[in-house]
Coordinates of C-alpha atoms and ligand atoms in Angstrom, one line a residue:
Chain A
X3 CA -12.7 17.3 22.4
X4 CA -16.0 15.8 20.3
X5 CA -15.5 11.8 20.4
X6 CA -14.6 11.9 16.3
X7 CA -14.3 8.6 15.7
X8 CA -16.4 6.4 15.8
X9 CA -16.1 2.9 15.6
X10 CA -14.9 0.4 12.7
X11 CA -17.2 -0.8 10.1
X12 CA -17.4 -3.7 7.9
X13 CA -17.0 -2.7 4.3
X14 CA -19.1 -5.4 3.3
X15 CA -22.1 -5.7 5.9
X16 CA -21.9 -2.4 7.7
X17 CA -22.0 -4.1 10.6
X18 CA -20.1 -1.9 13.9
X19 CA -17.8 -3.0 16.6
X20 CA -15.5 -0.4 19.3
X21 CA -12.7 1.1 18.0
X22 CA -10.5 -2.0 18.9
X23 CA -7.3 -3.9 17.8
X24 CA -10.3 -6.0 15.2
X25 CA -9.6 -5.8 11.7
X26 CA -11.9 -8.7 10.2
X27 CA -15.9 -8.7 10.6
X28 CA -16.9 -11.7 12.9
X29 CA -20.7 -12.0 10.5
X30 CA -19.1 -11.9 7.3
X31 CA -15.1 -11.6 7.5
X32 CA -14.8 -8.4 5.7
X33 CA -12.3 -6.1 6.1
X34 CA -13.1 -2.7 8.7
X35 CA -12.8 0.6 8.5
X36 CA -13.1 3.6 10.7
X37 CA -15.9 5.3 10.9
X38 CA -16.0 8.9 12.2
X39 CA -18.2 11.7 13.1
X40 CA -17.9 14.5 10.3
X41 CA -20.1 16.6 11.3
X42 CA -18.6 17.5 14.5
X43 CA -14.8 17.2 12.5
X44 CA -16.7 20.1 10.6
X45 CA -16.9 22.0 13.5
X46 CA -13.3 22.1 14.2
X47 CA -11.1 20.9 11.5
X48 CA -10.8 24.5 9.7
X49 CA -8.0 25.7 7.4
X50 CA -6.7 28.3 10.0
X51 CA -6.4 24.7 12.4
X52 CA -4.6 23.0 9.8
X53 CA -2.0 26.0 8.3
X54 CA -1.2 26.6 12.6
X55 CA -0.6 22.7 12.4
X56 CA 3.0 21.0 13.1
X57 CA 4.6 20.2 9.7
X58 CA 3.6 16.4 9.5
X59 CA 0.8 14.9 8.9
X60 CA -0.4 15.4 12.1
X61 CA -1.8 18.4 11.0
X62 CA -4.4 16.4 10.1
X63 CA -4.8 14.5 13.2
X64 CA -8.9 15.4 13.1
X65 CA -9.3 13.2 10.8
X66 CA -7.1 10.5 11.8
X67 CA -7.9 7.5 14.1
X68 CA -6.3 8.4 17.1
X69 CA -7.4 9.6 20.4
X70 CA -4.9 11.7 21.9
X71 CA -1.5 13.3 21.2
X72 CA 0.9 11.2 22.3
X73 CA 2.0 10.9 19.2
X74 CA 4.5 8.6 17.5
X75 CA 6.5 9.0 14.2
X76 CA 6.7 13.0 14.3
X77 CA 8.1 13.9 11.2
X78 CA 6.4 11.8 9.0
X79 CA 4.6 13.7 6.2
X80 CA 4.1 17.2 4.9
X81 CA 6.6 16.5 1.6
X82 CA 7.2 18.3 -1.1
X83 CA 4.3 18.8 -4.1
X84 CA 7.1 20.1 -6.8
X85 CA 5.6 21.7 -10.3
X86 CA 7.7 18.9 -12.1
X87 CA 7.9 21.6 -15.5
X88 CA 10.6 19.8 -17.1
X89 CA 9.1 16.3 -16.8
X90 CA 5.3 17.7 -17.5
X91 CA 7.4 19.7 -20.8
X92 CA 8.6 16.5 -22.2
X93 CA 5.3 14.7 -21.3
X94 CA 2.9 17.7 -22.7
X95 CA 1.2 18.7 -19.4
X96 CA 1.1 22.1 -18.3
X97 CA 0.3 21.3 -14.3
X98 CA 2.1 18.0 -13.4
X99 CA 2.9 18.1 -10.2
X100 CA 5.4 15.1 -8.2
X101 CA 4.1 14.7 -4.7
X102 CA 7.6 13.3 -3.3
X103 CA 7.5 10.9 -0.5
X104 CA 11.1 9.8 -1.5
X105 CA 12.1 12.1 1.1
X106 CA 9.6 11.2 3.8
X107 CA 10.8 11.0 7.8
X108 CA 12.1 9.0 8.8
X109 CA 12.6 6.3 6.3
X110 CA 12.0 7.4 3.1
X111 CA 8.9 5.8 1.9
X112 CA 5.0 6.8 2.3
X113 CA 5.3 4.3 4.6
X114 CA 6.0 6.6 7.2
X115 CA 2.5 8.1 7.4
X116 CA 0.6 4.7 7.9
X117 CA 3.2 3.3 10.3
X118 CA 3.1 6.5 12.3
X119 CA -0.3 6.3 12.9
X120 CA -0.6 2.8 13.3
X121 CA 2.3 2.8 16.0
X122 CA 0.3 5.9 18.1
X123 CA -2.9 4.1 18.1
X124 CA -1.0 0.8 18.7
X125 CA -0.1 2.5 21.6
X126 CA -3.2 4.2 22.9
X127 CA -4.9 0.4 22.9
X128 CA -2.0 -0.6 25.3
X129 CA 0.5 -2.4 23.0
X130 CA 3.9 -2.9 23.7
X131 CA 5.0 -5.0 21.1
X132 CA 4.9 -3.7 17.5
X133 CA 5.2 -6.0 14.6
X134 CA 4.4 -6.8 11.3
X135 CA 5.5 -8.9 8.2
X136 CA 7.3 -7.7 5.1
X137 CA 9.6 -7.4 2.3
X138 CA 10.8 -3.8 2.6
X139 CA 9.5 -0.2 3.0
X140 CA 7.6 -1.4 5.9
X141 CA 9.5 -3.0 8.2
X142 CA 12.3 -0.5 7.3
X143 CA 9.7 1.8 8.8
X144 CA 8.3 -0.5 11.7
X145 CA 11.9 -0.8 12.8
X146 CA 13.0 2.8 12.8
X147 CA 9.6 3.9 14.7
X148 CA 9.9 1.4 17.4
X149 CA 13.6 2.3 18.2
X150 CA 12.2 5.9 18.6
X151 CA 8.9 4.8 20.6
X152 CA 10.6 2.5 22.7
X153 CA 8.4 -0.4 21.8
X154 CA 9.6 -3.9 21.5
X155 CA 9.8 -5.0 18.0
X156 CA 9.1 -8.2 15.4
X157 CA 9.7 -7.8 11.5
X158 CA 9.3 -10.9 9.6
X159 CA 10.8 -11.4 6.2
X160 CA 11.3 -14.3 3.3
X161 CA 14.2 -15.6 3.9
X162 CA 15.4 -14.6 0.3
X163 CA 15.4 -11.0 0.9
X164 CA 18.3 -8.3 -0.5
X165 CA 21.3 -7.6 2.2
X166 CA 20.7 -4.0 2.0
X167 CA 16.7 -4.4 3.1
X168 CA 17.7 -6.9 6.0
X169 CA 20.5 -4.3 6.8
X170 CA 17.7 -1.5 6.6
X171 CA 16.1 -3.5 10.1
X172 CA 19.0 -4.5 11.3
X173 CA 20.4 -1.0 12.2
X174 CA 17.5 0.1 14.3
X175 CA 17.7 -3.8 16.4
X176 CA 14.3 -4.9 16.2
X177 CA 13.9 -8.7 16.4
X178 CA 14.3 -9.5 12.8
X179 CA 12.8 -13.4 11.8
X180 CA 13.5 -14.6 8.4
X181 CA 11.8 -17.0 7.5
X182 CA 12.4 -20.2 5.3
X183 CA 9.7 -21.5 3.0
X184 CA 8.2 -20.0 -0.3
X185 CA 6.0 -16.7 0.0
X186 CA 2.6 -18.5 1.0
X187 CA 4.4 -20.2 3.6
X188 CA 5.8 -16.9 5.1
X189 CA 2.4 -15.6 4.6
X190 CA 0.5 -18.2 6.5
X191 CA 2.5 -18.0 9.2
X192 CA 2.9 -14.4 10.0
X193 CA -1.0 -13.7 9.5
X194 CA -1.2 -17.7 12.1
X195 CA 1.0 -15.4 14.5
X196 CA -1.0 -12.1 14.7
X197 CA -3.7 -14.4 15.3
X198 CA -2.1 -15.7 18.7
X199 CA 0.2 -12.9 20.1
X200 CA -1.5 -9.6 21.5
X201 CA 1.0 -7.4 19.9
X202 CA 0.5 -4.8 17.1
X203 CA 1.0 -6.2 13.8
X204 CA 0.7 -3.1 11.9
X205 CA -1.0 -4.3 8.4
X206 CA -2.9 -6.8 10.4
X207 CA -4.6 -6.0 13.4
X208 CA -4.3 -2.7 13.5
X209 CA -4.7 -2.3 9.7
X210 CA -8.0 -0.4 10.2
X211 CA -6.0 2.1 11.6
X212 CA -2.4 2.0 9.9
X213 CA -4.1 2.6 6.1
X214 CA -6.1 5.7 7.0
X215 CA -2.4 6.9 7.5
X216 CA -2.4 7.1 3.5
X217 CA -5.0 9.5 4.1
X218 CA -2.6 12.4 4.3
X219 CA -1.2 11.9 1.1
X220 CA -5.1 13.5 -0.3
X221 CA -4.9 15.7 2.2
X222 CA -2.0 17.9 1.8
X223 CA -2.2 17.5 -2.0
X224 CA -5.0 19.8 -1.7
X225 CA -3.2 22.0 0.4
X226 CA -0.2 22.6 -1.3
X227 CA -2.5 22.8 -4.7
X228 CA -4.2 26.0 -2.6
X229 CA -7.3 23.9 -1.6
X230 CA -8.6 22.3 -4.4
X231 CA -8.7 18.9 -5.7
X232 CA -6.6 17.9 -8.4
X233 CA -8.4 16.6 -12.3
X234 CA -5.8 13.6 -12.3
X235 CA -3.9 11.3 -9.7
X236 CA -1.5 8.6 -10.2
X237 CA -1.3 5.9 -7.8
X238 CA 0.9 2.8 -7.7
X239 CA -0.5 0.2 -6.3
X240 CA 0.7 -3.0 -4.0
X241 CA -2.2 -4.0 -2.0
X242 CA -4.4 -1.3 -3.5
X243 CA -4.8 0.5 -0.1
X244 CA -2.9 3.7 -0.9
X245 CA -5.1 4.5 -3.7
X246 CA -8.5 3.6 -2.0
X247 CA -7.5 6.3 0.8
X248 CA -6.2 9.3 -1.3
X249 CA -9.6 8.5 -2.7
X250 CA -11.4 8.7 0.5
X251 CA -9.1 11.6 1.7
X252 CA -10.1 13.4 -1.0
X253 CA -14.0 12.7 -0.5
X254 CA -13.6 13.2 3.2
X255 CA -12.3 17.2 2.7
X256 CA -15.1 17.7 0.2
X257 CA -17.5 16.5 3.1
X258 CA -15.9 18.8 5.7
X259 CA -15.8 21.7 3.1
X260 CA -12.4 22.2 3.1
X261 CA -12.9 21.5 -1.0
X262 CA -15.6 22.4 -2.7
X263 CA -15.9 19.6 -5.5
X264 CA -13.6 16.3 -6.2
X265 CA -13.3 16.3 -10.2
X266 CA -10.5 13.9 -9.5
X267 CA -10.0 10.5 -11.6
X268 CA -7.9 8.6 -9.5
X269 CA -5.7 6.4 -11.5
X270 CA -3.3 3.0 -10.7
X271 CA -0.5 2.0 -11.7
X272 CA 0.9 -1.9 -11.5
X273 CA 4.3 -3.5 -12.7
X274 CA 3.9 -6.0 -15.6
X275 CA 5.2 -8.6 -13.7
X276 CA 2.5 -8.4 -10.8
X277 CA -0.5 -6.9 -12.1
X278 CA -3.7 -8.3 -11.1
X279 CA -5.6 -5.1 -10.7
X280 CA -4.8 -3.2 -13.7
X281 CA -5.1 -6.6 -15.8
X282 CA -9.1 -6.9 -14.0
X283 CA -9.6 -3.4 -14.8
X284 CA -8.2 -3.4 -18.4
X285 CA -10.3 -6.3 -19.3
X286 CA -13.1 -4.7 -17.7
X287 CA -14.1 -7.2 -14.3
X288 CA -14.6 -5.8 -11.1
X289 CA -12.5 -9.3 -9.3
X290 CA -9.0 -10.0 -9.8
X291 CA -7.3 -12.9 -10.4
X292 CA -4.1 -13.9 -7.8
X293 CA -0.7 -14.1 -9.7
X294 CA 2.7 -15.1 -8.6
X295 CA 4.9 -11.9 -9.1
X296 CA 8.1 -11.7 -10.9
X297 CA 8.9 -7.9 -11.1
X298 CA 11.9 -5.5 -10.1
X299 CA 9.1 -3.2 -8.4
X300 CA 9.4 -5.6 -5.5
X301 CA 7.4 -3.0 -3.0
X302 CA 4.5 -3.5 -5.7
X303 CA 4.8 -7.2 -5.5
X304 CA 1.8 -8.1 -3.9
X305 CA 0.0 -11.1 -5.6
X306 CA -3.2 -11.3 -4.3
X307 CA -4.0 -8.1 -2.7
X308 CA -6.1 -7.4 -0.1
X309 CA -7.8 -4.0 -1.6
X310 CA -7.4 -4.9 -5.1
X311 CA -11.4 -5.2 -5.1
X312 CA -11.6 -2.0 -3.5
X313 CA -9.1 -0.1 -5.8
X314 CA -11.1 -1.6 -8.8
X315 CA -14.4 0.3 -7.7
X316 CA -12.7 3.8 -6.9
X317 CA -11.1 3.7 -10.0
X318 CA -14.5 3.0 -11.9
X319 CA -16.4 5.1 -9.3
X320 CA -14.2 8.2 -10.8
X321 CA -14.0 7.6 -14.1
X322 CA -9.9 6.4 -13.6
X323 CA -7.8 4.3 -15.1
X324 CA -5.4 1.8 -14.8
X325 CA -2.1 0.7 -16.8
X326 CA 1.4 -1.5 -16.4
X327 CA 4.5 -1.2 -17.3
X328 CA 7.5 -3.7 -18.0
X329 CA 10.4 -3.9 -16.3
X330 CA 12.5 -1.8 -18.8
X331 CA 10.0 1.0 -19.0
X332 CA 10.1 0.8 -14.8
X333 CA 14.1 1.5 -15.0
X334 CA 13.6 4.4 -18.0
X335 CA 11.5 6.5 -16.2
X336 CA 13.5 6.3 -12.6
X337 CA 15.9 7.8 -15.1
X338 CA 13.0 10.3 -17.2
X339 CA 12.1 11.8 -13.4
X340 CA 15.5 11.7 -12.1
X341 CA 17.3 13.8 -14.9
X342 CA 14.2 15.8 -15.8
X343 CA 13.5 16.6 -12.0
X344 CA 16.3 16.0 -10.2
X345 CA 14.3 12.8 -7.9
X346 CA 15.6 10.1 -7.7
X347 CA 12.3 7.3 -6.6
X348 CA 12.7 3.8 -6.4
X349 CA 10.9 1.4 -8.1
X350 CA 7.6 1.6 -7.4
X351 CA 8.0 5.7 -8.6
X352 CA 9.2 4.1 -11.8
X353 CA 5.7 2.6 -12.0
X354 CA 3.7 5.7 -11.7
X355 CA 5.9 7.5 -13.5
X356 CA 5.6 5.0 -17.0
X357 CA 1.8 4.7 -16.4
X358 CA 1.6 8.4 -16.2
X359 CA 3.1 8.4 -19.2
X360 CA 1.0 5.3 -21.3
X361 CA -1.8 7.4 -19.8
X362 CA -1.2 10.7 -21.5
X363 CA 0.1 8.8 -24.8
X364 CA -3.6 7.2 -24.4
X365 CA -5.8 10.4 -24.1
X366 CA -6.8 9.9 -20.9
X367 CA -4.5 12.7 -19.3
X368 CA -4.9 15.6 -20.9
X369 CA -2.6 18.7 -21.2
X370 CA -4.9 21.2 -19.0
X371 CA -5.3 18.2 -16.5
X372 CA -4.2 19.0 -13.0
X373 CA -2.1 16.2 -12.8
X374 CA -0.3 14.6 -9.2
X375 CA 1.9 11.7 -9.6
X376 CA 2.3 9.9 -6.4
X377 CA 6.4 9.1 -5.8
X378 CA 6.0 6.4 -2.8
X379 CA 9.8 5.8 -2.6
X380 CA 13.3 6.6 -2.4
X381 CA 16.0 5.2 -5.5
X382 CA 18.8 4.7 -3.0
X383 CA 17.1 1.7 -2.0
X384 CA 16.6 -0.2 -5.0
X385 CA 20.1 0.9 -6.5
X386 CA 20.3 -3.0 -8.0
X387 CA 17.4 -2.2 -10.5
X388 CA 19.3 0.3 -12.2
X389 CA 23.3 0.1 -11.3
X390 CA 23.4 -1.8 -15.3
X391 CA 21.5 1.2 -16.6
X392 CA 23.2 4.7 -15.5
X393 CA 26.9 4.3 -16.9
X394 CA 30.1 4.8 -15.4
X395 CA 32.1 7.9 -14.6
X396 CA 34.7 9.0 -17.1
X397 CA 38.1 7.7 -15.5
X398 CA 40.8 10.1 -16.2
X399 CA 44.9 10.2 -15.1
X400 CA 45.2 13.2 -12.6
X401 CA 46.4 15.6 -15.3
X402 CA 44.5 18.6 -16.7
X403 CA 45.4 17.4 -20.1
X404 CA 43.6 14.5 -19.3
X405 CA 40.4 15.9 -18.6
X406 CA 40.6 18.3 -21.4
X407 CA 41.0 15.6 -23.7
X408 CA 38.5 13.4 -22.1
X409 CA 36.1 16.2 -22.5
X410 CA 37.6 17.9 -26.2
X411 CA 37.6 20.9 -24.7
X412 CA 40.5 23.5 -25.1
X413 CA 42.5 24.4 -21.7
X414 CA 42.0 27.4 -21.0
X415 CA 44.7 29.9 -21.0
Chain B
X9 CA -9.6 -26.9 19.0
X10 CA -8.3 -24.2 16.5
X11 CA -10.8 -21.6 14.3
X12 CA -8.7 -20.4 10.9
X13 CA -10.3 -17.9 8.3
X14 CA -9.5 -18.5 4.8
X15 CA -9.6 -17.0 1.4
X16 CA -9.9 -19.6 -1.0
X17 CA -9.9 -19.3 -5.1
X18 CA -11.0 -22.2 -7.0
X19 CA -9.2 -22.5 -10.9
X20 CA -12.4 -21.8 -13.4
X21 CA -12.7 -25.3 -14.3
X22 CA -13.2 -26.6 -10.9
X23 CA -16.2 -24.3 -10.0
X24 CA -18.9 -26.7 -10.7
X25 CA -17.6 -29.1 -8.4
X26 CA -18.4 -29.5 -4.3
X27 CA -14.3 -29.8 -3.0
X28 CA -15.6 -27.9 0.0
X29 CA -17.3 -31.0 0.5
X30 CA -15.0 -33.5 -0.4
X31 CA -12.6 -31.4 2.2
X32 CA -15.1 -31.8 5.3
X33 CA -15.3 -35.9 4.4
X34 CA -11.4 -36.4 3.3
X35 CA -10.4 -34.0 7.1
X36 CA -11.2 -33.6 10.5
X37 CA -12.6 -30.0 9.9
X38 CA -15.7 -28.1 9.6
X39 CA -15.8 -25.8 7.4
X40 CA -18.0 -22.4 7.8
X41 CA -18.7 -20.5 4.8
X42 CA -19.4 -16.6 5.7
X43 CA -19.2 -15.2 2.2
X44 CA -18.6 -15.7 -1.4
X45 CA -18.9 -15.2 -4.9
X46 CA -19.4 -17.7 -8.0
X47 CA -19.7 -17.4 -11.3
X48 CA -18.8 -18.5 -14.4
X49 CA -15.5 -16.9 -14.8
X50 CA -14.8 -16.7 -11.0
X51 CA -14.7 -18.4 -7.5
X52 CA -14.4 -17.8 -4.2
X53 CA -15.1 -18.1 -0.7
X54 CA -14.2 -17.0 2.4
X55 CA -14.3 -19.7 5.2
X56 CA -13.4 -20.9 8.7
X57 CA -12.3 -24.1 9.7
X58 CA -12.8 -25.7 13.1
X59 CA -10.7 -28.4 13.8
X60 CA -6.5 -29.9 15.1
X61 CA -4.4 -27.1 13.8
X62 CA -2.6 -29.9 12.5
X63 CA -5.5 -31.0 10.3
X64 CA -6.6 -28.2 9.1
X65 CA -3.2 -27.5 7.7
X66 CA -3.6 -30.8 6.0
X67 CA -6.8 -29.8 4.5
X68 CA -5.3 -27.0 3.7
X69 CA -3.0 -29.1 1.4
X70 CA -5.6 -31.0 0.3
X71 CA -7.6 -28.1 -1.4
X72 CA -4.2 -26.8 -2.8
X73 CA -3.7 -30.1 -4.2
X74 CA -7.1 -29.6 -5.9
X75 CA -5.5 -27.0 -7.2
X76 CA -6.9 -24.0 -5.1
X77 CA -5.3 -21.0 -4.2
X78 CA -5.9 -20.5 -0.2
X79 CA -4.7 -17.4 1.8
X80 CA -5.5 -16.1 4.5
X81 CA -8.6 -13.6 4.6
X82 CA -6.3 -10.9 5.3
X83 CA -4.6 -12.3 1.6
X84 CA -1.5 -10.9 1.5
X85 CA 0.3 -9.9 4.6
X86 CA 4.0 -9.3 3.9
X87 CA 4.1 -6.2 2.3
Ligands
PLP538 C1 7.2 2.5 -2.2 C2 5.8 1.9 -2.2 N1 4.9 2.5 -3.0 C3 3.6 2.0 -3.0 C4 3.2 1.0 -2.3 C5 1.8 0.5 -2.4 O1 1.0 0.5 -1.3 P1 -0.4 -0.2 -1.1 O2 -0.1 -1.6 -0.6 O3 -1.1 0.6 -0.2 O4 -1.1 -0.3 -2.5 C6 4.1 0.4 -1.4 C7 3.7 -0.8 -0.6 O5 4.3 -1.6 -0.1 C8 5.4 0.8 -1.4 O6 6.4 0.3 -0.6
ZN539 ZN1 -19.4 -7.9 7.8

């Protein structure tokens, strides 16, 4: 096979360096990225290739950063893209489509697809150790990976965290460290030790690799659209990297012909309570200001992200746009796409799912739009923000009267 | 001999002031600015220090204390 990738380029100077476990340019300290060869991907990366593909995202695997086949994480990817009628109905969008990583292998986030192909080329550059530092989804998805790849393991979390995510490591045995100390503290330290132990810290070392992973979310959008690109995406946004890479997956198919335009407007979505990208982009800056998060969209609660700056320009480069919601409107639309479309997403879907909607109310969606919302998360793991909001079940004596009356319904003859 | 690479934000109102400076004469470090960005509404600067890993925490402190915001340059890591 053509050598398709490259090697990793700094965003900022453009200077290049081997397609190494290097993540930070050496001149300038900006961030890498991989650089590949699309004009010999052209050659082989053909629809025919991708619909003979496996059912993951490693259908795609010409235009991810691995080398070989030895792949880990084999189900991740390849979700549903559902016509959501009932929720575009009440919204007053003909073609809103949910693109539904709630139910992505094997842990239920998008997670999945970064981790999966952080972990293979973790491997391929010798690693035996996997690691990396977090507060849910990811090491959730770290954990169950390395239990299936054999690799030795490190997650690092606050030491404040939820039982059920601790529990959500636990189950697969990876070494899990909490940590004491406020979140710069933890943050200090875990970027101190990818500095000093040659093992795989997924969003650090390898994070080159690990956020092309998001990649596939683009990808088989178009796809499962029939190979076009839609007008509209909605993105929530942590760090920022998911949306900068649907954007580049997008751009990237429209380079190797597999679209033939990108009309897209790629829009993000932040939580009030931790917002520093949609506040820069609302009051029109192109830097952000750090905050200190206080949100129930904890997967979104990234203060000072690291592709904030990057998100702001892909947004503006495509004409996008970027809203928040409270925590209230977060927990009323987990409901609005759960009992309009039968999803249940966590948080972070509750996100997209209220911007989507302040969007529309704002003009900026409009009915013909080929909308995608992006639903990064499964409810069943943030049950605590909405356990005060669902009700309880009717409680009833085991008698038929009981029920009819409960109901005031006749019983039937 | 430690090397650590740092994001550091200054609050608005400190901008016009030199606390990179006052850091390098107040701790053992030497700091080595590779990029930045100022302006009137915004500040920042990514850096490495050179120096005891036990100083350079401490000046670390010091430019918090100055009221700075310092990350790493990766910024936020635990996600
Ligand atoms: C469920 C969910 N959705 C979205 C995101 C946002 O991802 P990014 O950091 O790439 O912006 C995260 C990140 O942690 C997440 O856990
Ligand atoms: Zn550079």
């Amino acid at each position: 096979m053509t050598k398709k990738m490259q090697s990793l380029v700094c965003r900022e100077c453009g200077k290049e360096y081997p397609t190494q476990d290097i993540h930070v340019c050496e001149l300038c300290f900006g961030p890498l990225e991989v650089k590949y060869d699309y004009t010999a991907i052209k050659q082989v990366m053909t629809k025919e290739k991708i619909l003979s593909g496996p059912p993951s995202l490693w259908r795609y695997a010409d235009l991810l950063p691995v080398e070989g086949t030895n792949y880990v994480g084999l189900h991740a990817g390849y979700t549903p893209l559902v016509h959501a009628k009932n929720l575009g109905h009440f919204l007053g969008l003909d073609h809103l489509y949910i693109k539904n990583d709630c139910v992505n292998h094997p842990t239920l986030s998008f997670k999945d697809r970064v981790v999966a192909v952080a972990m293979t080329r973790a491997r391929e550059l010798g690693f035996e150790t996997v690691a990396c530092a977090s507060t849910g989804n990811l090491a959730n998805s770290v954990s169950a990976h390395a239990a299936s790849a054999g690799m030795a393991c490190y997650v690092f979390i606050p030491g404040d965290l939820e039982a059920a995510k601790v529990l959500g490591n636990l189950i697969y045995k990876p070494n899990v460290v909490e940590i004491e100390g406020n979140y710069d503290d933890v943050n200090r330290l875990c970027s101190e030790i990818a500095g000093e132990r040659r093992w795989a810290f997924v969003n650090i070392n390898i994070r080159p690799y690990y956020a092309e992973g998001s990649k596939t979310l683009a990808f088989e959008t178009v796809e499962q659209l029939g190979w076009r690109a839609p007008d509209q995406v909605v993105v929530p946004m942590a760090s920022g990297s998911l949306l900068t890479k649907i954007w580049k997956g997008l751009k990237e198919f429209e380079k190797i012909g597999l679209v033939d335009s990108v009309p897209t407007k790629v829009n993000g979505a932040q939580a009030e309570g931790c917002s520093p990208i949609a506040t820069a982009h609302l009051n029109g800056r192109d830097f952000f200001k750090p905050v200190k998060p206080k949100t129930i969209a904890k997967s979104l609660a990234i203060g000072n992200p690291a592709d904030g700056y990057y998100a702001l320009k892909a947004t503006a480069e495509t004409q996008g746009a970027m809203d928040m919601v409270t925590d209230e409107e977060i927990v009323e639309s987990i409901k609005l796409l759960a009992q309009t479309e039968g999803i249940f997403a966590e948080t972070a879907g509750g996100v997209t799912i209220g911007v989507l909607q302040k969007l529309v109310k704002k003009g900026h969606i409009k009915r013909n739009d080929v909308t995608v919302a992006y639903i990064t998360g499964n409810g069943l793991k943030t049950q605590e923000a909405v356990v005060d909001a669902v009700g309880r079940p009717f409680r009833i004596q085991p008698h038929l009267s009981h029920f009819t009356k409960t109901f005031g319904i006749e019983e039937q003859a | 001999m430690a090397r650590l690479r740092f994001h550091i934000r200054y609050p608005e109102e400190k901008i016009p002031e030199p606390i990179l400076y006052e850091i390098g004469q107040e701790y053992q470090v030497v700091p080595s600015i590779r990029r930045a960005d100022v302006r009137e509404t915004t500040g920042w600067m990514d850096v490495e220090f050179t120096g005891e890993a036990d100083e350079i925490d401490k000046a670390i402190q010091g430019l918090r204390t100055k009221g700075c915001i310092v990350d790493p340059i990766e910024l936020n890591v635990v996600e």
